[in-house]
Amino acid sequence: MHHRERLVEILEATGVFAPSEIDVALELFDEGMRSAESYELMGVFDEHGALQGYACWGPTPGTDGGYDLYWIAVDARAHGGGYGSAMMRAVEELLRGRGARLLVAETSSRDVYAQTRDFYERGGYVERARVRGFYAVDDDRVIFSKQLAVRAGEETP
Ligand SMILES: CC(C)(COP(=O)(O)OP(=O)(O)OC[C@H]1O[C@@H](n2cnc3c(N)ncnc32)[C@H](O)[C@@H]1OP(=O)(O)O)[C@@H](O)C(=O)NCCC(=O)NCCS
């Protein structure tokens, strides 16, 4: 199966993404497959070579070493099995090697994302801000970040 079809399966099976969000995820995937300039991709595969999850990130324009994690999803049947954290560690290592400073991940305050917020916190991400009512009434934008490197003179977070 082509990665893109498998990706649709993975995104749908999470049960948290609306069809319009899946469309955006696929747009970023297509753009990332075309050029790694703005959107970069990483897949995680099982021992049979089947795609089990992916991450999409890119440099945040206008920042000194800032990156945004745009998407991360793991097949629902494999949640809690370590694929997501293995992928995050690999992305962070790759970015550190490139001199990246900060990785920002955003999610929603809805209950269905409670495990996602735990996932970020377990991975060393710190909630830095919330934009109340951003996605919808009673649905805040929750902004996490992780310091990947500390620049000279910068206070350790
Ligand atoms: C968030 C997500 C990518 C994590 O991937 P994962 O492979 O399930 O994560 P891991 O197995 O590495 O779990 C690490 C931590 O995530 C949390 N977690 C998230 N979902 C979990 C689940 N279904 N079961 C158990 N732990 C879960 C736990 O805190 C876990 O820590 P622990 O293993 O020390 O208990 C995955 O759950 C997912 O695809 N969620 C739906 C999509 C989503 O919310 N994406 C982010 C959009 S902003």
PDB file of C-alpha atoms in Angstrom, residues 31-150:
ATOM      1  CA  GLU A  31       4.208  19.295   0.127  1.00  0.00           C
ATOM      2  CA  GLY A  32       6.766  17.507   2.321  1.00  0.00           C
ATOM      3  CA  MET A  33       7.119  14.702  -0.246  1.00  0.00           C
ATOM      4  CA  ARG A  34       7.642  17.312  -2.972  1.00  0.00           C
ATOM      5  CA  SER A  35      10.222  19.394  -1.117  1.00  0.00           C
ATOM      6  CA  ALA A  36      11.630  19.289   2.403  1.00  0.00           C
ATOM      7  CA  GLU A  37      12.082  23.061   2.501  1.00  0.00           C
ATOM      8  CA  SER A  38       9.041  23.911   4.646  1.00  0.00           C
ATOM      9  CA  TYR A  39       7.645  20.558   5.721  1.00  0.00           C
ATOM     10  CA  GLU A  40       9.709  17.547   6.676  1.00  0.00           C
ATOM     11  CA  LEU A  41       8.412  14.057   7.278  1.00  0.00           C
ATOM     12  CA  MET A  42       9.384  10.992   9.227  1.00  0.00           C
ATOM     13  CA  GLY A  43       7.629   7.636   9.273  1.00  0.00           C
ATOM     14  CA  VAL A  44       7.811   4.874  11.836  1.00  0.00           C
ATOM     15  CA  PHE A  45       7.446   1.280  10.599  1.00  0.00           C
ATOM     16  CA  ASP A  46       6.798  -2.069  12.241  1.00  0.00           C
ATOM     17  CA  GLU A  47       8.969  -5.162  11.772  1.00  0.00           C
ATOM     18  CA  HIS A  48       7.010  -6.049   8.608  1.00  0.00           C
ATOM     19  CA  GLY A  49       7.710  -2.668   7.061  1.00  0.00           C
ATOM     20  CA  ALA A  50       4.149  -1.350   7.575  1.00  0.00           C
ATOM     21  CA  LEU A  51       3.819   2.346   8.327  1.00  0.00           C
ATOM     22  CA  GLN A  52       2.621   2.800  11.922  1.00  0.00           C
ATOM     23  CA  GLY A  53       2.874   6.530  12.307  1.00  0.00           C
ATOM     24  CA  TYR A  54       4.396   9.706  11.035  1.00  0.00           C
ATOM     25  CA  ALA A  55       5.499  13.147  12.086  1.00  0.00           C
ATOM     26  CA  CYS A  56       5.578  16.370  10.079  1.00  0.00           C
ATOM     27  CA  TRP A  57       7.533  19.426  11.150  1.00  0.00           C
ATOM     28  CA  GLY A  58       9.314  22.402   9.695  1.00  0.00           C
ATOM     29  CA  PRO A  59      11.366  25.487  10.445  1.00  0.00           C
ATOM     30  CA  THR A  60       9.335  28.387  11.831  1.00  0.00           C
ATOM     31  CA  PRO A  61       9.955  31.317   9.493  1.00  0.00           C
ATOM     32  CA  GLY A  62      11.488  34.381  11.121  1.00  0.00           C
ATOM     33  CA  THR A  63      12.835  32.590  14.195  1.00  0.00           C
ATOM     34  CA  ASP A  64      16.360  31.764  15.314  1.00  0.00           C
ATOM     35  CA  GLY A  65      16.364  27.960  15.306  1.00  0.00           C
ATOM     36  CA  GLY A  66      12.644  27.566  15.959  1.00  0.00           C
ATOM     37  CA  TYR A  67      10.679  24.608  14.569  1.00  0.00           C
ATOM     38  CA  ASP A  68       7.003  23.721  14.587  1.00  0.00           C
ATOM     39  CA  LEU A  69       5.725  20.186  14.935  1.00  0.00           C
ATOM     40  CA  TYR A  70       2.740  20.316  12.581  1.00  0.00           C
ATOM     41  CA  TRP A  71       1.440  16.798  12.904  1.00  0.00           C
ATOM     42  CA  ILE A  72       2.073  13.546  14.644  1.00  0.00           C
ATOM     43  CA  ALA A  73      -0.113  10.462  14.503  1.00  0.00           C
ATOM     44  CA  VAL A  74       0.294   6.801  15.296  1.00  0.00           C
ATOM     45  CA  ASP A  75      -2.052   3.988  14.282  1.00  0.00           C
ATOM     46  CA  ALA A  76      -4.714   3.764  17.002  1.00  0.00           C
ATOM     47  CA  ARG A  77      -4.062   0.022  17.452  1.00  0.00           C
ATOM     48  CA  ALA A  78      -0.460   0.809  18.371  1.00  0.00           C
ATOM     49  CA  HIS A  79      -1.094   3.747  20.734  1.00  0.00           C
ATOM     50  CA  GLY A  80       0.908   3.512  23.926  1.00  0.00           C
ATOM     51  CA  GLY A  81       3.419   1.163  22.276  1.00  0.00           C
ATOM     52  CA  GLY A  82       6.284   3.627  22.089  1.00  0.00           C
ATOM     53  CA  TYR A  83       6.198   4.566  18.402  1.00  0.00           C
ATOM     54  CA  GLY A  84       5.264   8.187  19.061  1.00  0.00           C
ATOM     55  CA  SER A  85       7.978   8.841  21.623  1.00  0.00           C
ATOM     56  CA  ALA A  86      10.594   7.021  19.522  1.00  0.00           C
ATOM     57  CA  MET A  87       9.694   9.286  16.621  1.00  0.00           C
ATOM     58  CA  MET A  88       9.826  12.450  18.724  1.00  0.00           C
ATOM     59  CA  ARG A  89      13.272  11.501  20.012  1.00  0.00           C
ATOM     60  CA  ALA A  90      14.474  10.901  16.454  1.00  0.00           C
ATOM     61  CA  VAL A  91      13.066  14.232  15.235  1.00  0.00           C
ATOM     62  CA  GLU A  92      14.646  16.066  18.185  1.00  0.00           C
ATOM     63  CA  GLU A  93      18.029  14.413  17.547  1.00  0.00           C
ATOM     64  CA  LEU A  94      17.887  15.346  13.893  1.00  0.00           C
ATOM     65  CA  LEU A  95      17.025  18.948  14.725  1.00  0.00           C
ATOM     66  CA  ARG A  96      19.680  19.218  17.436  1.00  0.00           C
ATOM     67  CA  GLY A  97      22.241  18.063  14.899  1.00  0.00           C
ATOM     68  CA  ARG A  98      21.168  21.005  12.804  1.00  0.00           C
ATOM     69  CA  GLY A  99      21.530  23.520  15.625  1.00  0.00           C
ATOM     70  CA  ALA A 100      17.800  23.882  16.297  1.00  0.00           C
ATOM     71  CA  ARG A 101      16.856  25.666  19.491  1.00  0.00           C
ATOM     72  CA  LEU A 102      13.151  25.257  20.122  1.00  0.00           C
ATOM     73  CA  LEU A 103      10.448  22.807  19.040  1.00  0.00           C
ATOM     74  CA  VAL A 104       6.854  23.968  19.431  1.00  0.00           C
ATOM     75  CA  ALA A 105       3.853  21.636  19.448  1.00  0.00           C
ATOM     76  CA  GLU A 106       0.271  22.808  19.621  1.00  0.00           C
ATOM     77  CA  THR A 107      -2.833  20.905  20.476  1.00  0.00           C
ATOM     78  CA  SER A 108      -6.369  21.336  21.674  1.00  0.00           C
ATOM     79  CA  SER A 109      -7.669  21.460  25.233  1.00  0.00           C
ATOM     80  CA  ARG A 110     -10.506  19.019  24.429  1.00  0.00           C
ATOM     81  CA  ASP A 111     -10.756  15.862  26.510  1.00  0.00           C
ATOM     82  CA  VAL A 112     -10.016  13.633  23.504  1.00  0.00           C
ATOM     83  CA  TYR A 113      -6.549  15.202  23.431  1.00  0.00           C
ATOM     84  CA  ALA A 114      -5.771  14.496  27.106  1.00  0.00           C
ATOM     85  CA  GLN A 115      -3.491  11.584  26.133  1.00  0.00           C
ATOM     86  CA  THR A 116      -1.817  13.741  23.532  1.00  0.00           C
ATOM     87  CA  ARG A 117      -1.072  16.424  26.128  1.00  0.00           C
ATOM     88  CA  ASP A 118       0.286  13.697  28.454  1.00  0.00           C
ATOM     89  CA  PHE A 119       2.395  12.442  25.567  1.00  0.00           C
ATOM     90  CA  TYR A 120       4.021  15.864  25.106  1.00  0.00           C
ATOM     91  CA  GLU A 121       4.549  16.352  28.828  1.00  0.00           C
ATOM     92  CA  ARG A 122       6.107  12.892  29.180  1.00  0.00           C
ATOM     93  CA  GLY A 123       8.417  13.852  26.335  1.00  0.00           C
ATOM     94  CA  GLY A 124       9.694  16.935  28.140  1.00  0.00           C
ATOM     95  CA  TYR A 125       7.399  19.499  26.501  1.00  0.00           C
ATOM     96  CA  VAL A 126       6.199  22.290  28.744  1.00  0.00           C
ATOM     97  CA  GLU A 127       2.887  24.063  28.344  1.00  0.00           C
ATOM     98  CA  ARG A 128       3.823  27.685  27.629  1.00  0.00           C
ATOM     99  CA  ALA A 129       0.518  29.272  26.679  1.00  0.00           C
ATOM    100  CA  ARG A 130      -3.157  28.773  26.035  1.00  0.00           C
ATOM    101  CA  VAL A 131      -5.325  30.766  23.688  1.00  0.00           C
ATOM    102  CA  ARG A 132      -8.775  30.572  25.138  1.00  0.00           C
ATOM    103  CA  GLY A 133     -11.557  29.712  22.671  1.00  0.00           C
ATOM    104  CA  PHE A 134      -9.098  29.490  19.762  1.00  0.00           C
ATOM    105  CA  TYR A 135     -10.501  26.440  17.937  1.00  0.00           C
ATOM    106  CA  ALA A 136     -14.060  26.852  19.167  1.00  0.00           C
ATOM    107  CA  VAL A 137     -15.984  27.926  22.238  1.00  0.00           C
ATOM    108  CA  ASP A 138     -14.488  25.874  25.106  1.00  0.00           C
ATOM    109  CA  ASP A 139     -11.681  24.582  22.869  1.00  0.00           C
ATOM    110  CA  ASP A 140      -8.383  26.285  23.618  1.00  0.00           C
ATOM    111  CA  ARG A 141      -5.136  26.179  21.688  1.00  0.00           C
ATOM    112  CA  VAL A 142      -2.510  24.706  24.018  1.00  0.00           C
ATOM    113  CA  ILE A 143       1.053  25.575  23.104  1.00  0.00           C
ATOM    114  CA  PHE A 144       3.914  23.360  24.279  1.00  0.00           C
ATOM    115  CA  SER A 145       7.600  23.834  23.660  1.00  0.00           C
ATOM    116  CA  LYS A 146      10.801  21.953  24.269  1.00  0.00           C
ATOM    117  CA  GLN A 147      14.192  23.597  24.431  1.00  0.00           C
ATOM    118  CA  LEU A 148      16.494  21.557  22.200  1.00  0.00           C
ATOM    119  CA  ALA A 149      19.619  23.618  22.825  1.00  0.00           C
ATOM    120  CA  VAL A 150      20.550  26.482  25.094  1.00  0.00           C
TER     121      VAL A 150
END
